[in-house]
Coordinates of C-alpha atoms in Angstrom, one line a residue:
M1 CA 0.0 0.0 0.0
E2 CA 1.4 3.4 -1.0
K3 CA 0.3 6.5 0.9
A4 CA 1.3 10.1 0.0
G5 CA 0.9 13.4 1.8
G6 CA 1.8 16.6 0.0
S7 CA 4.0 17.0 -3.0
S8 CA 5.6 14.4 -5.2
P9 CA 3.8 11.2 -4.1
P10 CA 4.9 8.0 -5.6
G11 CA 3.0 7.4 -8.8
P12 CA 0.7 4.4 -9.3
T13 CA 2.5 3.5 -12.5
R14 CA 5.7 2.8 -10.7
F15 CA 3.8 0.6 -8.2
L16 CA 2.2 -1.4 -11.1
I17 CA 5.6 -2.0 -12.7
D18 CA 6.9 -3.3 -9.4
M19 CA 4.0 -5.7 -9.2
N20 CA 4.7 -6.9 -12.7
L21 CA 8.4 -7.3 -11.9
D22 CA 7.5 -9.4 -8.9
T23 CA 5.4 -11.7 -11.0
L24 CA 8.1 -11.9 -13.6
R25 CA 10.8 -12.9 -11.1
H26 CA 8.6 -15.4 -9.3
S27 CA 7.8 -17.0 -12.6
C28 CA 11.5 -17.2 -13.5
S29 CA 12.2 -18.9 -10.1
H30 CA 9.7 -21.6 -11.2
V31 CA 11.4 -22.0 -14.5
M32 CA 14.7 -22.5 -12.6
A33 CA 13.2 -25.0 -10.3
K34 CA 11.9 -27.0 -13.3
A35 CA 15.4 -27.0 -14.9
V36 CA 16.9 -28.2 -11.6
K37 CA 14.4 -31.0 -11.3
Q38 CA 15.1 -32.1 -14.9
L39 CA 18.8 -32.2 -14.3
W40 CA 18.7 -33.6 -10.8
P41 CA 15.4 -35.5 -10.3
E42 CA 16.4 -36.4 -6.7
A43 CA 16.6 -32.7 -5.6
K44 CA 13.7 -31.7 -3.4
L45 CA 11.9 -28.4 -3.7
T46 CA 11.2 -25.9 -0.9
I47 CA 10.4 -22.3 -1.7
G48 CA 11.3 -19.9 -4.4
P49 CA 10.1 -16.3 -3.9
S50 CA 10.9 -13.1 -5.7
I51 CA 13.0 -10.6 -3.7
E52 CA 13.9 -7.0 -4.1
D53 CA 16.5 -7.4 -6.8
G54 CA 15.6 -10.8 -8.2
F55 CA 14.6 -14.2 -6.9
Y56 CA 15.9 -17.4 -5.3
Y57 CA 14.9 -21.0 -4.9
D58 CA 16.1 -23.3 -2.0
F59 CA 16.8 -27.0 -2.9
D60 CA 17.6 -30.0 -0.8
K61 CA 20.3 -31.6 -2.8
K62 CA 23.2 -33.9 -1.5
E63 CA 26.0 -32.6 -3.8
P64 CA 26.7 -28.8 -3.9
F65 CA 25.8 -26.8 -7.0
S66 CA 29.0 -25.7 -8.9
D67 CA 29.5 -22.8 -11.3
D68 CA 29.3 -25.2 -14.1
D69 CA 26.0 -26.4 -12.7
L70 CA 24.6 -22.9 -12.9
A71 CA 25.6 -22.6 -16.5
R72 CA 23.8 -25.9 -17.2
I73 CA 20.7 -24.7 -15.4
E74 CA 20.7 -21.4 -17.4
D75 CA 21.0 -23.3 -20.7
L76 CA 18.1 -25.5 -19.9
M77 CA 16.0 -22.5 -18.6
K78 CA 16.6 -20.8 -22.0
Q79 CA 15.2 -23.9 -23.7
I80 CA 12.1 -24.0 -21.4
I81 CA 11.5 -20.2 -22.1
K82 CA 11.9 -20.8 -25.9
Q83 CA 9.3 -23.6 -25.7
N84 CA 6.8 -20.9 -24.4
E85 CA 5.2 -23.3 -22.0
P86 CA 2.1 -22.0 -20.2
F87 CA 1.8 -21.5 -16.4
V88 CA -1.4 -23.3 -15.5
R89 CA -3.1 -22.7 -12.2
E90 CA -5.2 -25.4 -10.5
E91 CA -7.0 -25.7 -7.2
L92 CA -6.9 -28.9 -5.2
S93 CA -8.4 -30.0 -1.9
R94 CA -5.8 -30.3 0.9
Q95 CA -6.1 -34.0 0.8
D96 CA -5.6 -34.2 -3.0
A97 CA -2.6 -31.9 -2.7
I98 CA -1.1 -34.1 0.1
G99 CA -1.7 -37.2 -2.2
L100 CA 0.0 -35.4 -5.2
F101 CA 3.2 -34.2 -3.4
S102 CA 3.4 -37.5 -1.4
K103 CA 3.6 -39.3 -4.8
L104 CA 6.3 -36.8 -5.9
H105 CA 8.2 -37.3 -2.6
E106 CA 8.3 -33.6 -2.0
D107 CA 8.6 -33.7 1.8
Y108 CA 9.0 -29.9 2.2
K109 CA 5.9 -29.2 0.1
L110 CA 3.9 -31.6 2.3
E111 CA 5.0 -29.7 5.4
L112 CA 3.9 -26.4 3.9
I113 CA 0.5 -27.9 2.9
K114 CA -0.1 -29.1 6.5
N115 CA 0.5 -25.5 7.7
I116 CA -2.1 -24.1 5.3
A117 CA -5.4 -23.4 7.0
D118 CA -7.5 -23.2 3.8
E119 CA -9.3 -26.3 2.6
K120 CA -8.3 -25.4 -1.0
V121 CA -4.6 -25.4 -2.2
S122 CA -3.4 -23.9 -5.4
I123 CA -0.7 -25.4 -7.6
Y124 CA 0.9 -24.3 -10.8
K125 CA 2.0 -26.6 -13.7
T126 CA 4.7 -25.7 -16.1
G127 CA 4.6 -27.9 -19.2
S128 CA 3.7 -31.6 -18.7
D129 CA 6.4 -32.6 -16.2
F130 CA 6.6 -29.8 -13.5
V131 CA 4.2 -28.9 -10.7
D132 CA 4.8 -26.6 -7.8
L133 CA 2.8 -25.6 -4.7
C134 CA 2.2 -21.9 -5.2
R135 CA -0.3 -19.0 -4.6
G136 CA 0.9 -17.2 -7.7
P137 CA 0.4 -15.1 -9.6
H138 CA 2.5 -16.0 -12.6
L139 CA 2.9 -14.9 -16.2
A140 CA 0.9 -16.5 -18.9
S141 CA 3.8 -18.5 -20.2
T142 CA 7.5 -19.0 -19.9
G143 CA 8.1 -17.2 -23.2
E144 CA 7.3 -13.9 -21.6
I145 CA 10.7 -14.1 -19.7
K146 CA 13.1 -12.1 -21.7
A147 CA 16.2 -11.3 -19.6
F148 CA 17.6 -13.3 -16.6
K149 CA 20.8 -14.4 -15.0
L150 CA 21.7 -16.9 -12.3
L151 CA 24.1 -15.2 -9.8
S152 CA 25.3 -17.4 -7.0
V153 CA 24.7 -20.3 -4.6
A154 CA 24.6 -20.0 -0.8
G155 CA 23.6 -22.1 2.1
A156 CA 20.3 -21.5 3.9
Y157 CA 18.6 -23.4 6.8
W158 CA 15.0 -24.5 6.2
H159 CA 12.8 -21.8 7.9
G160 CA 16.1 -20.1 8.9
I161 CA 16.5 -22.4 11.9
E162 CA 19.9 -23.8 12.5
T163 CA 18.7 -27.2 13.7
N164 CA 16.8 -27.7 10.4
P165 CA 18.4 -29.2 7.3
M166 CA 20.9 -27.0 5.4
L167 CA 19.6 -26.2 1.9
Q168 CA 21.2 -24.8 -1.2
R169 CA 19.9 -21.5 -2.4
I170 CA 20.4 -20.4 -5.9
Y171 CA 20.1 -16.6 -6.4
G172 CA 19.1 -15.1 -9.7
T173 CA 17.7 -11.9 -11.2
C174 CA 15.3 -11.1 -14.0
F175 CA 14.2 -7.9 -15.8
E176 CA 11.8 -7.0 -18.5
T177 CA 14.6 -6.0 -20.9
K178 CA 18.2 -7.1 -21.6
Q179 CA 19.2 -3.4 -21.2
E180 CA 17.9 -3.3 -17.6
L181 CA 19.5 -6.7 -16.8
D182 CA 22.9 -5.4 -18.2
Q183 CA 22.6 -2.3 -16.1
H184 CA 21.8 -4.3 -13.0
L185 CA 24.7 -6.7 -13.6
K186 CA 27.1 -3.7 -14.1
A187 CA 25.9 -2.3 -10.8
L188 CA 26.5 -5.7 -9.1
D189 CA 30.1 -5.6 -10.4
E190 CA 30.5 -2.1 -9.1
A191 CA 29.1 -3.2 -5.7
K192 CA 31.7 -5.9 -5.5
L193 CA 34.4 -3.3 -5.9
R194 CA 32.7 -1.2 -3.1
D195 CA 32.2 -4.1 -0.6
H196 CA 33.1 -2.8 2.8
R197 CA 34.2 -6.2 3.9
K198 CA 37.1 -5.8 1.4
L199 CA 37.7 -2.1 1.6
G200 CA 37.7 -2.0 5.4
P201 CA 40.8 -4.2 5.9
A202 CA 42.4 -2.9 2.7
L203 CA 42.2 0.7 3.9
E204 CA 43.0 -0.2 7.4
L205 CA 39.7 1.0 8.7
F206 CA 38.2 -2.0 10.5
D207 CA 38.2 -5.7 10.7
I208 CA 36.5 -8.7 12.3
Y209 CA 38.9 -11.3 13.8
Q210 CA 36.4 -14.1 13.8
D211 CA 38.7 -17.0 14.5
Q212 CA 40.4 -15.3 17.5
A213 CA 37.7 -13.0 19.0
G214 CA 34.5 -14.5 17.7
P215 CA 32.0 -13.6 14.9
G216 CA 30.2 -10.3 14.7
L217 CA 32.7 -8.4 16.9
V218 CA 34.2 -5.3 15.2
F219 CA 37.7 -3.9 15.7
Y220 CA 38.4 -0.4 14.5
Q221 CA 41.9 0.3 13.4
P222 CA 43.3 3.8 13.9
K223 CA 42.0 5.2 10.6
G224 CA 38.6 3.7 11.1
A225 CA 38.5 4.9 14.7
L226 CA 39.2 8.4 13.5
V227 CA 36.4 8.2 10.9
R228 CA 34.1 7.0 13.7
K229 CA 35.2 9.8 16.0
L230 CA 34.3 12.4 13.3
I231 CA 30.9 10.8 12.9
E232 CA 30.3 10.8 16.7
D233 CA 31.7 14.3 17.3
Y234 CA 29.3 15.7 14.6
E235 CA 26.4 13.9 16.3
K236 CA 27.1 15.1 19.8
T237 CA 27.5 18.7 18.6
E238 CA 24.3 18.7 16.7
H239 CA 22.3 17.0 19.4
L240 CA 23.5 19.5 22.0
K241 CA 22.3 22.3 19.6
R242 CA 18.8 20.8 19.5
G243 CA 18.3 20.6 23.3
Y244 CA 19.3 16.9 23.8
D245 CA 21.1 16.0 27.0
L246 CA 24.0 13.5 26.7
V247 CA 23.8 10.5 29.0
V248 CA 25.8 7.2 29.5
T249 CA 24.3 4.0 30.8
P250 CA 25.9 0.7 32.0
H251 CA 26.5 -2.2 29.7
I252 CA 25.1 -4.8 32.1
M253 CA 21.9 -4.5 34.1
Q254 CA 19.8 -6.9 36.1
A255 CA 17.3 -9.1 34.3
E256 CA 14.4 -7.8 36.4
L257 CA 14.8 -4.5 34.5
W258 CA 14.3 -6.3 31.2
K259 CA 11.3 -8.2 32.6
T260 CA 9.7 -5.0 33.5
S261 CA 10.3 -3.5 30.0
G262 CA 9.0 -6.7 28.3
H263 CA 12.2 -7.3 26.4
Y264 CA 12.9 -10.4 28.5
D265 CA 9.7 -12.1 27.3
Y266 CA 9.8 -10.8 23.7
Y267 CA 13.5 -10.7 22.9
K268 CA 15.2 -13.2 25.2
E269 CA 16.5 -15.4 22.4
N270 CA 18.6 -12.5 21.3
M271 CA 19.9 -11.5 24.7
Y272 CA 23.1 -12.5 26.5
T273 CA 22.2 -13.4 30.1
F274 CA 24.5 -14.5 32.9
K275 CA 24.5 -14.7 36.7
I276 CA 26.5 -12.6 39.3
E277 CA 26.1 -13.4 43.0
D278 CA 22.9 -15.5 42.3
K279 CA 21.3 -12.6 40.4
E280 CA 20.6 -12.8 36.6
F281 CA 22.1 -9.9 34.6
V282 CA 21.7 -9.0 30.9
L283 CA 24.3 -7.6 28.5
K284 CA 22.1 -4.7 27.3
P285 CA 20.6 -5.3 23.8
M286 CA 19.2 -1.7 23.7
N287 CA 19.5 1.5 25.6
C288 CA 15.9 2.5 26.4
P289 CA 15.5 1.0 30.0
G290 CA 18.6 2.8 31.1
H291 CA 17.3 6.1 29.9
I292 CA 14.0 5.4 31.6
L293 CA 15.8 4.9 35.0
I294 CA 17.5 8.4 34.5
Y295 CA 14.0 9.9 33.8
K296 CA 12.7 8.2 36.9
S297 CA 15.6 9.5 39.1
K298 CA 13.5 12.5 40.2
T299 CA 10.1 14.1 40.0
R300 CA 9.3 15.7 36.7
S301 CA 7.1 18.6 35.9
Y302 CA 5.1 19.3 32.7
K303 CA 7.4 22.4 32.5
D304 CA 10.5 20.1 32.2
L305 CA 9.1 18.3 29.1
P306 CA 10.2 17.6 26.5
I307 CA 13.2 15.8 27.9
R308 CA 15.6 14.4 25.3
Y309 CA 18.3 11.9 26.2
F310 CA 21.0 11.0 23.7
E311 CA 23.6 8.2 24.0
L312 CA 26.0 6.6 21.7
G313 CA 25.3 3.4 23.4
T314 CA 27.0 0.1 22.6
V315 CA 24.6 -2.9 22.7
Y316 CA 24.9 -6.6 22.2
R317 CA 22.6 -9.0 20.5
H318 CA 22.9 -12.7 20.0
E319 CA 22.7 -13.0 16.3
K320 CA 23.0 -16.4 14.7
A321 CA 26.4 -17.2 13.3
G322 CA 25.0 -17.9 9.8
V323 CA 23.6 -14.4 9.3
M324 CA 26.8 -12.4 10.2
H325 CA 27.7 -10.0 7.3
G326 CA 30.6 -7.6 7.8
L327 CA 29.5 -4.5 9.7
L328 CA 25.9 -4.9 8.6
R329 CA 25.0 -7.8 11.0
V330 CA 27.1 -8.0 14.1
R331 CA 26.8 -9.0 17.7
G332 CA 28.2 -5.8 19.2
F333 CA 27.4 -2.4 17.9
T334 CA 26.8 1.2 18.9
Q335 CA 23.5 3.0 18.3
D336 CA 23.1 6.8 18.2
D337 CA 20.2 6.3 20.5
A338 CA 17.8 9.0 21.8
H339 CA 14.6 8.9 23.8
I340 CA 12.3 11.8 24.1
F341 CA 9.8 12.1 26.9
C342 CA 7.0 14.5 26.0
L343 CA 3.5 15.7 26.5
P344 CA 0.7 14.5 24.2
S345 CA 0.5 18.1 22.8
Q346 CA 4.2 18.0 21.9
L347 CA 4.3 14.7 20.2
R348 CA 3.8 15.7 16.6
D349 CA 6.3 18.6 16.8
E350 CA 8.9 16.2 18.3
I351 CA 8.3 13.7 15.5
K352 CA 8.5 16.4 12.8
A353 CA 11.7 17.9 14.3
T354 CA 13.2 14.4 14.3
V355 CA 12.4 13.7 10.7
E356 CA 13.9 17.0 9.7
F357 CA 17.0 16.3 11.8
V358 CA 17.4 13.0 9.9
F359 CA 17.1 14.6 6.5
M360 CA 19.7 17.3 7.4
T361 CA 22.1 14.8 8.9
M362 CA 21.9 12.6 5.8
K363 CA 22.6 15.5 3.5
V364 CA 25.7 16.4 5.5
F365 CA 27.0 12.9 5.0
G366 CA 26.2 13.0 1.2
F367 CA 22.9 11.4 0.9
D368 CA 19.9 13.2 -0.7
N369 CA 17.7 10.2 -1.9
M370 CA 15.6 8.7 0.9
G371 CA 12.4 6.7 1.2
I372 CA 10.0 6.6 4.2
E373 CA 8.0 3.7 5.5
L374 CA 5.4 3.6 8.2
S375 CA 5.1 0.3 10.0
T376 CA 2.0 -0.7 11.9
R377 CA 1.1 -3.1 14.7
P378 CA 2.5 -6.6 14.4
A379 CA 0.8 -9.8 15.5
K380 CA 3.2 -10.2 18.5
S381 CA 2.8 -7.0 20.4
V382 CA 1.9 -5.4 23.7
G383 CA -0.4 -2.4 24.6
S384 CA -4.0 -1.4 24.0
D385 CA -5.7 -0.8 20.7
E386 CA -6.4 2.8 21.8
D387 CA -2.7 3.5 22.4
W388 CA -1.6 1.9 19.1
H389 CA -4.2 3.9 17.2
A390 CA -3.0 7.1 18.9
A391 CA 0.6 6.4 18.3
T392 CA 0.1 5.4 14.6
T393 CA -2.0 8.5 14.0
A394 CA 0.6 10.8 15.4
L395 CA 3.3 9.3 13.1
E396 CA 1.0 9.5 10.1
D397 CA -0.1 13.0 10.8
S398 CA 3.5 14.2 11.2
L399 CA 4.5 12.9 7.8
N400 CA 1.5 14.4 6.2
D401 CA 2.2 17.8 7.9
L402 CA 5.7 17.7 6.3
G403 CA 4.2 16.8 2.9
L404 CA 6.3 13.6 2.6
A405 CA 5.4 10.5 0.6
Y406 CA 5.6 7.2 2.4
K407 CA 4.8 3.6 2.2
I408 CA 2.8 1.7 4.8
N409 CA 4.2 -1.7 6.0
E410 CA 1.2 -3.5 7.6
G411 CA 2.2 -5.4 10.8
D412 CA 6.0 -4.6 10.7
G413 CA 6.1 -2.3 13.7
A414 CA 8.1 -2.9 16.9
F415 CA 6.4 -5.1 19.5
Y416 CA 5.8 -2.0 21.7
G417 CA 4.8 0.5 19.1
P418 CA 4.5 1.7 15.4
K419 CA 7.5 3.3 13.7
I420 CA 8.8 5.4 10.9
D421 CA 11.8 4.0 9.0
I422 CA 13.8 6.3 6.7
K423 CA 15.9 4.4 4.2
L424 CA 18.6 6.2 2.3
K425 CA 19.9 5.3 -1.2
D426 CA 23.6 5.2 -1.9
A427 CA 25.6 5.9 -5.1
L428 CA 24.4 2.6 -6.6
K429 CA 20.7 3.4 -5.7
R430 CA 20.7 0.6 -3.1
S431 CA 18.5 1.1 0.0
W432 CA 20.0 1.1 3.5
Q433 CA 18.0 1.0 6.7
C434 CA 19.3 3.7 9.1
A435 CA 17.0 6.1 10.8
T436 CA 14.0 5.0 12.9
I437 CA 11.4 6.8 15.0
Q438 CA 9.2 4.7 17.2
C439 CA 6.3 5.9 19.2
D440 CA 5.8 4.2 22.6
F441 CA 2.9 4.4 25.0
N442 CA 3.8 1.0 26.4
L443 CA 7.1 1.4 28.3
P444 CA 5.9 4.6 30.2
K445 CA 3.1 2.4 31.5
R446 CA 5.2 -0.5 32.4
F447 CA 7.7 1.6 34.3
A448 CA 4.9 3.9 35.7
L449 CA 6.5 7.1 34.3
E450 CA 4.9 10.3 35.5
Y451 CA 5.1 14.0 35.4
V452 CA 3.2 16.6 37.5
D453 CA 0.7 18.4 35.3
A454 CA -0.4 22.0 35.6
D455 CA -3.4 21.0 37.8
G456 CA -1.1 19.0 40.2
S457 CA -2.2 15.6 39.0
N458 CA 0.2 12.9 37.8
K459 CA 0.2 12.1 34.2
Q460 CA 2.0 9.7 31.9
P461 CA 4.5 11.0 29.3
I462 CA 4.7 9.7 25.8
M463 CA 8.1 8.2 24.8
L464 CA 9.8 8.4 21.4
H465 CA 12.6 6.0 20.6
R466 CA 14.8 7.3 17.7
V467 CA 18.1 6.8 15.9
L468 CA 19.4 9.0 13.0
L469 CA 22.2 6.8 11.7
G470 CA 21.0 3.6 13.4
S471 CA 24.0 1.4 14.1
V472 CA 27.3 3.3 13.8
E473 CA 28.8 0.1 12.4
R474 CA 26.1 -0.2 9.7
F475 CA 26.3 3.4 8.8
T476 CA 30.2 3.2 8.5
A477 CA 29.7 0.3 6.1
C478 CA 27.2 2.3 4.1
L479 CA 29.5 5.3 4.0
T480 CA 32.4 3.2 2.9
E481 CA 30.4 1.6 0.0
H482 CA 28.7 4.9 -1.0
Y483 CA 32.1 6.6 -1.4
A484 CA 34.0 3.4 -2.4
G485 CA 36.3 4.2 0.5
A486 CA 37.1 7.7 -1.0
F487 CA 35.6 9.7 1.8
P488 CA 35.0 13.4 1.4
V489 CA 37.8 15.6 2.7
W490 CA 36.2 16.3 6.1
L491 CA 35.7 12.5 6.8
A492 CA 39.0 11.2 5.3
P493 CA 41.3 9.8 8.0
V494 CA 44.3 11.3 6.0
Q495 CA 43.5 14.4 4.2
A496 CA 46.8 15.1 2.5
V497 CA 49.9 13.0 1.9
V498 CA 53.1 15.0 1.4
I499 CA 55.7 13.4 -0.8
P500 CA 59.2 14.8 -1.2
I501 CA 60.8 14.1 -4.7
R502 CA 64.1 13.2 -3.1
E503 CA 65.4 12.8 0.4
D504 CA 67.0 16.2 0.1
F505 CA 63.6 17.8 0.4
A506 CA 62.3 15.7 3.4
A507 CA 63.0 18.5 5.8
Y508 CA 60.7 20.9 3.8
A509 CA 58.1 18.2 3.5
N510 CA 58.1 17.9 7.3
E511 CA 57.6 21.7 7.5
V512 CA 54.6 21.4 5.2
V513 CA 53.1 18.6 7.3
A514 CA 53.6 20.6 10.5
A515 CA 51.9 23.7 8.9
L516 CA 49.0 21.5 7.8
V517 CA 48.6 19.8 11.2
T518 CA 48.8 23.2 13.0
A519 CA 45.9 24.4 10.7
G520 CA 43.8 21.3 11.7
V521 CA 44.5 19.3 8.5
R522 CA 45.3 15.6 9.0
A523 CA 48.5 15.1 7.0
E524 CA 51.4 12.6 6.8
I525 CA 54.6 12.4 5.0
D526 CA 55.8 9.6 2.7
S527 CA 59.6 9.8 2.4
R528 CA 60.2 6.1 2.0
N529 CA 63.0 4.9 -0.3
E530 CA 60.6 4.2 -3.2
T531 CA 60.2 5.8 -6.6
L532 CA 58.0 8.9 -6.7
N533 CA 55.5 7.2 -9.0
K534 CA 55.1 4.3 -6.6
R535 CA 54.5 6.6 -3.6
I536 CA 52.0 8.6 -5.6
R537 CA 50.2 5.4 -6.6
L538 CA 50.1 4.1 -3.0
A539 CA 48.5 7.4 -1.8
E540 CA 45.9 7.1 -4.6
V541 CA 45.2 3.5 -3.7
N542 CA 44.7 4.6 -0.1
K543 CA 42.1 7.2 -1.3
A544 CA 44.0 10.3 -0.1
P545 CA 42.0 13.4 -1.2
Y546 CA 45.2 15.4 -1.7
I547 CA 48.8 14.5 -2.6
L548 CA 51.3 17.3 -2.2
I549 CA 54.6 16.9 -4.0
V550 CA 57.6 19.0 -3.0
G551 CA 61.0 19.5 -4.7
E552 CA 63.5 22.2 -5.4
R553 CA 61.0 24.6 -7.0
E554 CA 58.4 24.2 -4.3
L555 CA 61.1 24.6 -1.5
T556 CA 62.4 27.8 -3.1
A557 CA 58.9 29.4 -3.7
K558 CA 57.4 27.9 -0.4
Q559 CA 54.8 26.2 -2.5
V560 CA 53.3 22.7 -3.0
S561 CA 52.5 20.9 -6.2
V562 CA 48.9 19.7 -5.7
R563 CA 47.3 16.5 -7.0
K564 CA 43.6 16.2 -6.2
R565 CA 41.8 12.9 -6.1
R566 CA 39.8 12.3 -9.4
D567 CA 41.0 15.7 -10.8
G568 CA 44.6 14.9 -11.1
D569 CA 47.4 17.5 -11.3
K570 CA 46.2 21.0 -10.2
G571 CA 49.6 22.7 -10.5
S572 CA 51.7 24.5 -7.9
M573 CA 50.2 27.0 -5.3
A574 CA 51.4 28.8 -2.2
L575 CA 51.3 26.6 0.9
D576 CA 49.1 29.2 2.7
A577 CA 46.7 29.3 -0.2
F578 CA 46.4 25.5 -0.2
I579 CA 45.8 25.5 3.6
G580 CA 43.0 28.0 3.1
Q581 CA 41.4 25.9 0.3
I582 CA 41.4 22.6 2.2
S583 CA 40.4 24.2 5.5
S584 CA 37.3 25.7 3.6
E585 CA 36.4 22.2 2.3
I586 CA 36.7 20.7 5.8
T587 CA 34.7 23.4 7.4
N588 CA 31.9 23.3 4.8
R589 CA 32.0 19.5 4.6
T590 CA 32.3 19.6 0.9
Q591 CA 31.3 16.3 -0.7

């Protein structure tokens, strides 16, 4: 469901195209499954949905698929497409469907049928020799598939549960035209070059020493720690400007606190728990209960509200080993977490101010393409219908007031309240989940939070949970891939590398570095016993925004020869003039 408020809503045509693409890709997954069954009749079928950029199908097959196997599957798929076989939908009774898939020895399909509540079950036939359990819809025939590509094979547990059988998942993608497919494949190649899991260690930014320290635990090297400091310093400064108070809360707290909050019942499988002196403690998976205790530390008046607490709080979550992915899915990470306690009359203004804060922050870091989603009450939740309605309405009205287009995700809210998710798009137009604003009437009730109102009565404040960047680790990965490691000058860990042509000019090179550092520029010298070209090339590989070369002419004139990343040789200029130029770029956060 698409919902728009104000200018530039998403057009209905775009939505229809997405629906057609979903059908196209799901149909292509069926063609792939048919090809696999023809080549390996013993392989068992599971599920094959379309996904954002393509499709996949999971198979239970003893021997792993190889690259040669993918080529064979593709060739057979092309033959099936050329034959223009129709997709034929049929409805069977549950009993007949069980009989059919029992005869086919498709154990996973039988399990799926047994979990379907309806008495009627739909199947799709492709040609005379392939049938699949499926709700559809599908294309009219295989011949409508024009452009596809199988991409990779990965392992996947049945239902995502580690104790279930390990399946083989074949990923593919499909588009309406070959041109669109070629563009997508080119973007995938570019994405591989930008992969933060490769760039991070190569640029000495961060790493995960899985074998020694354990999976999902991030180590920031000096350059990466500096980038992180710049991000965090920016956030602290901007939050203080907007009336937030900085707080710090402990990493471990007693389990009773999490039972009161409800996290223990709803989130325990993702929490690290342990005992100290016969009491159960939790390594905190989120920061909100700690902020609540600070709010409760003294009596609050309506005149004190809104109260805004901000913390760069490190949290720990027990993610399964199989889902770890660089900095994107880790077990220990830092959230730029804030909690706002406000009056009902202040709620919409606080939400709107937060949304505007998100947009301004993303622009500073070089992102100007964002999408907004509003997620409503999930099946597993706490709180009254009345509170959920009030919270959802407040979020929706705030977005409408700002004239922002948004999409509604039914049932995808947090267990304690609805939320706004703001997803940014990077240089390759990929979506990244970062900012979240969650409206919570539940925790103030569970912790009996109060403020003294104008009439002297005790009232309950409303609580907003919000992050701008989300996880600092995830955002660092996003930044690294967005810029392909070539950070803008203000974020670059080394802003200028000074290279003397010969050892004779090392003393002047050190003077240049000293002047730059005094002016607040992060600079270093490379005077190693290597050729000039090799040292220049290394500085370029390390993504230095500026390379300053000094020799006899520069020493005599007190100048530097400037090479700028991407622009190349910019000629010689006075050292003072260069310092003024780069200082302006840093101050203005030039992208």
